[in-house]
Coordinates of C-alpha atoms and ligand atoms in Angstrom, one line a residue:
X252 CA 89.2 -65.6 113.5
X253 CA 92.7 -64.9 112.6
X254 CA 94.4 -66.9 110.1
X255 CA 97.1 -68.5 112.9
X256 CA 94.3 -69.4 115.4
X257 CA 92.0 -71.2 112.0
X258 CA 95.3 -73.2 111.1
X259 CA 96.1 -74.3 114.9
X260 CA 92.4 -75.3 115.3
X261 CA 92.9 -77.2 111.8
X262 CA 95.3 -78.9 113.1
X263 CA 93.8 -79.8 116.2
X264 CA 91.5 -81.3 114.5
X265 CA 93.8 -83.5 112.6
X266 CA 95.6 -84.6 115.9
X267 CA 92.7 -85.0 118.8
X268 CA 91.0 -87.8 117.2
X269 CA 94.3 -89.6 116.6
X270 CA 95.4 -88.5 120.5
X271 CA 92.2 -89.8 121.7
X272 CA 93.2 -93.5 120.8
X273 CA 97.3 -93.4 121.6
X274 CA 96.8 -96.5 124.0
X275 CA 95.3 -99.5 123.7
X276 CA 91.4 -99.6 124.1
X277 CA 91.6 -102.3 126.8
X278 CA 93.8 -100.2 128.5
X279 CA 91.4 -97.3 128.9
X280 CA 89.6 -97.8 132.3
X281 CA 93.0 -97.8 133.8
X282 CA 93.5 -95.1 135.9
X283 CA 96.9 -94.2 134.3
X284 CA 95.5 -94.1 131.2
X285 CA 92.6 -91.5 132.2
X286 CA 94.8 -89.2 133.7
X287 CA 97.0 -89.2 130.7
X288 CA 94.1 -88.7 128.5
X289 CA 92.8 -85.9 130.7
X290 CA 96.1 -83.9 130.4
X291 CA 96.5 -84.9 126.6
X292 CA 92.9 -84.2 125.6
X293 CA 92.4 -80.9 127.7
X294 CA 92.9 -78.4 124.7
X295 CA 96.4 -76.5 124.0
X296 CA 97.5 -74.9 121.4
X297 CA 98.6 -77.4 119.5
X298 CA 101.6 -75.3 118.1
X299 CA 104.4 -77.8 117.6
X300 CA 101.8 -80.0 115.7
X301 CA 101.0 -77.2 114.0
X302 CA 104.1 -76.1 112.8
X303 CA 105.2 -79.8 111.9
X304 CA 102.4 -79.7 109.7
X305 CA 103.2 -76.8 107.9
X306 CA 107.0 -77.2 107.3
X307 CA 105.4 -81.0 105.5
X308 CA 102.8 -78.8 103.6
X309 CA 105.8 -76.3 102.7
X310 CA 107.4 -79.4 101.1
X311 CA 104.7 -80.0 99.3
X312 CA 104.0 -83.6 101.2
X313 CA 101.2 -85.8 102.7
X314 CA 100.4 -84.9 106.1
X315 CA 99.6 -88.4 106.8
X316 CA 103.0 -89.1 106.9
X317 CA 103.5 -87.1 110.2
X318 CA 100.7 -87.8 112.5
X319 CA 102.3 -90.6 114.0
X320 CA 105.5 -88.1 114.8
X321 CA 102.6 -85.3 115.5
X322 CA 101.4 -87.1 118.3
X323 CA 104.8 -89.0 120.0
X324 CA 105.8 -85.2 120.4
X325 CA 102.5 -83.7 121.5
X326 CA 102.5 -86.6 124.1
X327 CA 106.3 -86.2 125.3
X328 CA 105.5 -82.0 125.5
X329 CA 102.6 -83.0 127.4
X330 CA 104.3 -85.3 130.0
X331 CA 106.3 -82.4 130.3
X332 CA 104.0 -80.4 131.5
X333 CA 102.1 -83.4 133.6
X334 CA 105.6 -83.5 135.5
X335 CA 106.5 -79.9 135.5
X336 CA 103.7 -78.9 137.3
X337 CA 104.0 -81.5 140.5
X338 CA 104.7 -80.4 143.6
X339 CA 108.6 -81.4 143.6
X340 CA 109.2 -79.0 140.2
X341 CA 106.7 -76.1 139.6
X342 CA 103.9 -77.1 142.0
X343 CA 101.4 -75.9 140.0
X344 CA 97.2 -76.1 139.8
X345 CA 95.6 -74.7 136.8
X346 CA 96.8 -76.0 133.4
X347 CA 95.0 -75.6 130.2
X348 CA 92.5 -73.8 131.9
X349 CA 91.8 -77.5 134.3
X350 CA 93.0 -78.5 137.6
X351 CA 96.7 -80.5 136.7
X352 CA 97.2 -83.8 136.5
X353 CA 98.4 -84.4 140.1
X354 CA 95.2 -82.1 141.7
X355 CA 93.1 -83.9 139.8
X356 CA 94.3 -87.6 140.3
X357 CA 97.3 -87.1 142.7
X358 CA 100.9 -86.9 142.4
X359 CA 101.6 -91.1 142.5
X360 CA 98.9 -91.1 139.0
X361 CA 100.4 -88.3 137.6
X362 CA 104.0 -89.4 137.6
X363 CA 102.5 -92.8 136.0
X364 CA 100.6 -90.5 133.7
X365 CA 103.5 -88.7 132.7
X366 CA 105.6 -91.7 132.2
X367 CA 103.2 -93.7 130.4
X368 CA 103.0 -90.8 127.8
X369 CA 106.5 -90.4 127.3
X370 CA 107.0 -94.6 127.0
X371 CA 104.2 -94.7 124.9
X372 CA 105.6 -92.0 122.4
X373 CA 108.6 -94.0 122.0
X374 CA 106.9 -96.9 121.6
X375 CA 104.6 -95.3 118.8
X376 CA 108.3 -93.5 117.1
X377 CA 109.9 -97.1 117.3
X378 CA 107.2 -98.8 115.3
X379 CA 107.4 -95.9 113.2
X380 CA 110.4 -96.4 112.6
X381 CA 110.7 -99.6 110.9
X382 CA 109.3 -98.2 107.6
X383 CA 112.8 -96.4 106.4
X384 CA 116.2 -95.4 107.0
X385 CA 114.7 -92.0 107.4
X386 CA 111.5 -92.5 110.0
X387 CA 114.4 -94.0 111.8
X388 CA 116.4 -90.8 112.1
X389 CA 113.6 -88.9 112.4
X390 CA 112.4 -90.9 115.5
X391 CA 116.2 -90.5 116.9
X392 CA 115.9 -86.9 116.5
X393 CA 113.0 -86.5 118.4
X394 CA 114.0 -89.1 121.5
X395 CA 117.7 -86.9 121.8
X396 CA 115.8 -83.8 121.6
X397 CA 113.2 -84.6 124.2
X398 CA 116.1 -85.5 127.0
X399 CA 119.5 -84.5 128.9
X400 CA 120.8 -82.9 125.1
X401 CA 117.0 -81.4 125.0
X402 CA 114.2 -80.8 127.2
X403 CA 115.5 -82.7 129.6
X404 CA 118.8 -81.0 129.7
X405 CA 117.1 -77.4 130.0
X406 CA 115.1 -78.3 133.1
X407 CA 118.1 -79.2 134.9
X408 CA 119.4 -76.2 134.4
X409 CA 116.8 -74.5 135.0
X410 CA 115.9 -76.1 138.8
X411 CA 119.7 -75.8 139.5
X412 CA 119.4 -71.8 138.6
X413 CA 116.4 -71.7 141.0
X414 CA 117.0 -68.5 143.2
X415 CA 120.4 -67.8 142.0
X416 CA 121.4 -65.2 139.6
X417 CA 122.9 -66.6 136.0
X418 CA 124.3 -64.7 132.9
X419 CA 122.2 -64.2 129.9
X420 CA 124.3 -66.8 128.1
X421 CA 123.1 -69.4 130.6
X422 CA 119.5 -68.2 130.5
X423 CA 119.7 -68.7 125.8
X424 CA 121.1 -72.0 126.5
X425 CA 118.7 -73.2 129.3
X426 CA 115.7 -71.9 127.2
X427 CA 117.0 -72.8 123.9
X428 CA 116.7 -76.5 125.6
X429 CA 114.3 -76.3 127.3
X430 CA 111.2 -74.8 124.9
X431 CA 113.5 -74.8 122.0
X432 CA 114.2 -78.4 121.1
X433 CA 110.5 -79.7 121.4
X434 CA 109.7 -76.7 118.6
X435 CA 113.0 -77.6 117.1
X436 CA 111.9 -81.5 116.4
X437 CA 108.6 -79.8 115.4
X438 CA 110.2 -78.0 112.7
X439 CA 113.1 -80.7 111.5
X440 CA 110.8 -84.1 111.6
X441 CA 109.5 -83.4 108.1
X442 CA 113.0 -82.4 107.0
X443 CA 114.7 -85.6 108.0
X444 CA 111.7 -87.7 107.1
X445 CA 111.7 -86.6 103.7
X446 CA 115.1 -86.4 103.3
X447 CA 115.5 -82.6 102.7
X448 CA 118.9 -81.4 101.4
X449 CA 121.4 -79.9 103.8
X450 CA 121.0 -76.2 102.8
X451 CA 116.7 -76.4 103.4
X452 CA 117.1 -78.7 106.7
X453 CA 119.7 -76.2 108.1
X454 CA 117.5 -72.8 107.3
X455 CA 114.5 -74.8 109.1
X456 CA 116.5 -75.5 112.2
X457 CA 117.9 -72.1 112.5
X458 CA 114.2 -71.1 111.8
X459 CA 113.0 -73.4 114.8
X460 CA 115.8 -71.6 117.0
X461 CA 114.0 -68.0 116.3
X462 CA 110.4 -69.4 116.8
X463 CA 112.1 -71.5 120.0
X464 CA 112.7 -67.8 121.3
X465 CA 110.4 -66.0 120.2
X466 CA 108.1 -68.2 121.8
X467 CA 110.0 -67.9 125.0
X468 CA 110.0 -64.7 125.2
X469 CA 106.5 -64.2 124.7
X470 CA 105.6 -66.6 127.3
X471 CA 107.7 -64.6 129.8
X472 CA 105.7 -61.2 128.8
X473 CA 102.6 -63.1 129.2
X474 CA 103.6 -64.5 132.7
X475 CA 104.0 -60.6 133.9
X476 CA 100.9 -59.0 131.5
X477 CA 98.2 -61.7 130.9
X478 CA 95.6 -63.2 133.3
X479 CA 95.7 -66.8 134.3
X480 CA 91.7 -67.0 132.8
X481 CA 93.5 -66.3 129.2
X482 CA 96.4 -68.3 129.8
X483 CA 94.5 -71.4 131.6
X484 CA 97.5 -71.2 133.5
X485 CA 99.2 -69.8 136.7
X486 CA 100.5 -66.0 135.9
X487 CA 103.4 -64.0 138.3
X488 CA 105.0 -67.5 138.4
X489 CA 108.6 -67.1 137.5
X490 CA 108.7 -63.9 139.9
X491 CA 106.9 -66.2 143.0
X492 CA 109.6 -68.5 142.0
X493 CA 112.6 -66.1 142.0
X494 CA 113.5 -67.6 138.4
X495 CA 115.5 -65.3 135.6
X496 CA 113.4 -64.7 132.6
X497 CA 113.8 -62.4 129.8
X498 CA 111.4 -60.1 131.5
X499 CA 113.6 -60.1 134.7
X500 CA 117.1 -59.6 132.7
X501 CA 116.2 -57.5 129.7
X502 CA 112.6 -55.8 131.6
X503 CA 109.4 -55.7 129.8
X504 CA 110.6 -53.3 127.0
X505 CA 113.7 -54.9 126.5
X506 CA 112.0 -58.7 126.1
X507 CA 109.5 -56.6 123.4
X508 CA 112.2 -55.4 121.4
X509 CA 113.9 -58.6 121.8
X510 CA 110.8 -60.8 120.6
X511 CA 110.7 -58.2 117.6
X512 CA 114.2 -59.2 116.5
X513 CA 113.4 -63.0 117.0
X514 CA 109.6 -62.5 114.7
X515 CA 112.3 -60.6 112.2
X516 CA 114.8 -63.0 111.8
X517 CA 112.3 -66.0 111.4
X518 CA 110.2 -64.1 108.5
X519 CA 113.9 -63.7 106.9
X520 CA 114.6 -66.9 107.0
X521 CA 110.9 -67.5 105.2
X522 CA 111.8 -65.0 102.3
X523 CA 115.3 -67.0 101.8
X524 CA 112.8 -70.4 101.8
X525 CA 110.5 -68.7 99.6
X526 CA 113.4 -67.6 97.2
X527 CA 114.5 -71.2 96.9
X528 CA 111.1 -72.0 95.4
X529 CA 109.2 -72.8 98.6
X530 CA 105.8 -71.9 99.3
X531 CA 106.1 -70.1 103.0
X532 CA 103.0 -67.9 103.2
X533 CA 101.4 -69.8 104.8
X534 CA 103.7 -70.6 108.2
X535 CA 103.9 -66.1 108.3
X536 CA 100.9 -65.8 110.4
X537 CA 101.6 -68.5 112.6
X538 CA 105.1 -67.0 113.6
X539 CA 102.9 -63.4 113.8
X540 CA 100.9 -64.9 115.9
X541 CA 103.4 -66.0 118.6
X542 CA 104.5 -62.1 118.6
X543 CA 100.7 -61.0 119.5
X544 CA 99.2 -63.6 121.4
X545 CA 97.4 -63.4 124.7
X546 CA 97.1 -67.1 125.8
Ligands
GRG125 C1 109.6 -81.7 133.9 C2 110.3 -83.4 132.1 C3 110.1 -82.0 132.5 C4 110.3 -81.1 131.6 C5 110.0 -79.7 131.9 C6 108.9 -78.1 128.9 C7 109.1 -78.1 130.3 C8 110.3 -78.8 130.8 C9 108.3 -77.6 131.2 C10 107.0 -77.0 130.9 C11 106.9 -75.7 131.5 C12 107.3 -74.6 130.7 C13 107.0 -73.2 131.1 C14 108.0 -74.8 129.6 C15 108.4 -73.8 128.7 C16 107.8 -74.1 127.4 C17 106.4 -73.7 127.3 C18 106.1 -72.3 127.2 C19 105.5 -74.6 127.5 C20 104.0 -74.4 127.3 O1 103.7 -74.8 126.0 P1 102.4 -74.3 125.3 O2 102.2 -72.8 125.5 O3 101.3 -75.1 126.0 O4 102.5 -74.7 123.9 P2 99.9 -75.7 125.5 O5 99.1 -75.9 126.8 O6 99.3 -74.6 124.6 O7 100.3 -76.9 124.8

């Protein structure tokens, strides 16, 4: 097993048993609550957990410190992906190599399911958040990130672009939103929490933006080459959909060569860590793997 899938199965299995108990055990013959645990518990990568983990291990702190902000932003990516795939945004049926949310328990439960994740991730981050000044800034970091200056903000521009064509300019901006600031908040959280100085925290968010690409980019090859039994996911999507990609602006070669500058720039950005005294050998394969993968 490479050394990139052994540390994203490591930390999935910090996170899963803390996922599998996010609501309240009362709660969990609700109907809302299944369907969120089906989406939540249904595998994935696990990559921003995985990457907050390791920017806490390159500072040399307790990883207990980040589960909490570990799962809020697993569960807010996941309601994400509950809600892009309903039949008013993606209209989607395989996810995570499963049936989605709304095939499974229809679209009424999956909005609820999606909703109740997100709620319940900013209910976990405001608890969090009363023990400092900065688990308090780290929990506003992740809530702005997640909407209209985020996430949020990406998607909009990404259903408005629907069918139309748009510069490259729009296309960084929309993606950089969209699937960047999720692995952005991954990266930052342990920065802010442990109240990194301004020169580290601004070479890990520059870092995020590269990885935020890079993984992008790749998911845009993979749409075009892979096979949705690899992915666990619908493939020839964005070209059923008429959307811009990299793939469809740059072609296949040109997204390759692209991705290759993005994988550069990040392990750069490692050396310049590593030459301020952190240990960074350990996030390499990780960002290697993002280059290479298949699913
Ligand atoms: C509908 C609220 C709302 C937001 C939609 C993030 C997003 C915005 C939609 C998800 C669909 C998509 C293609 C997003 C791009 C980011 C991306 C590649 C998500 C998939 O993340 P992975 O590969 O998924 O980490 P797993 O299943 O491994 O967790």
């Amino acid at each position: 097993m490479s050394d990139a899938v052994s540390m994203m199965n490591e930390a999935a299995e910090r996170i899963e048993p803390l996922l599998s108990k996010v609501f309240p055990e009362d709660l969990s013959s609700d109907i809302t609550v299944k369907a969120a645990y089906y989406s939540l518990l249904a595998g994935g990568k696990r990559i921003r957990p995985t990457f907050m983990y390791q920017v806490t291990k390159m500072l040399g702190k307790d990883l207990s410190s980040v589960d909490v902000f570990a799962c809020a932003l697993e569960m807010i990516h996941t309601y994400s992906l509950i809600h892009d795939d309903l039949p008013a945004m993606d209209n989607d049926d395989l996810r995570r190599g499963n049936p989605t949310c709304h095939i499974k328990f229809g679209e009424d439960i999956a909005i609820l399911a999606g909703d109740a994740l997100l709620n319940r991730a900013f209910e976990l981050l405001f608890k969090a958040s009363f023990s400092s000044e900065n688990a308090l800034s780290a929990a506003y970091n992740i809530c702005t990130l997640a909407g209209i200056n985020g996430m949020i903000g990406g998607q909009s521009i990404d259903v408005s672009s629907e069918g139309k064509s748009i510069s490259i300019d729009t296309l960084y901006t929309l993606q950089e939103k969209k699937t960047g600031a999720l692995l952005e908040a991954a990266f930052v959280t342990p920065c802010i929490l442990f109240g990194c100085d301004e020169k580290t925290t601004s070479l890990i968010r520059k870092l995020a933006g590269h990885v935020g690409l890079s993984f992008q980019i790749s998911d845009d090859i993979l749409d075009v080459t892979s096979s949705e039994s690899d992915l666990g996911k619908t493939t020839g999507k964005d070209e059923r959909d008429n959307k811009s990609t990299f793939v469809t602006m740059l072609g296949l070669e040109g997204a390759r060569a692209k991705l290759d500058d993005e994988i550069s720039s990040s392990y750069s950005i490692l050396d310049s860590l590593k030459d301020m005294g952190y240990e960074t050998d350990h996030i390499r394969p990780v960002i290697g793997f993002i280059a290479e993968r298949n699913f």
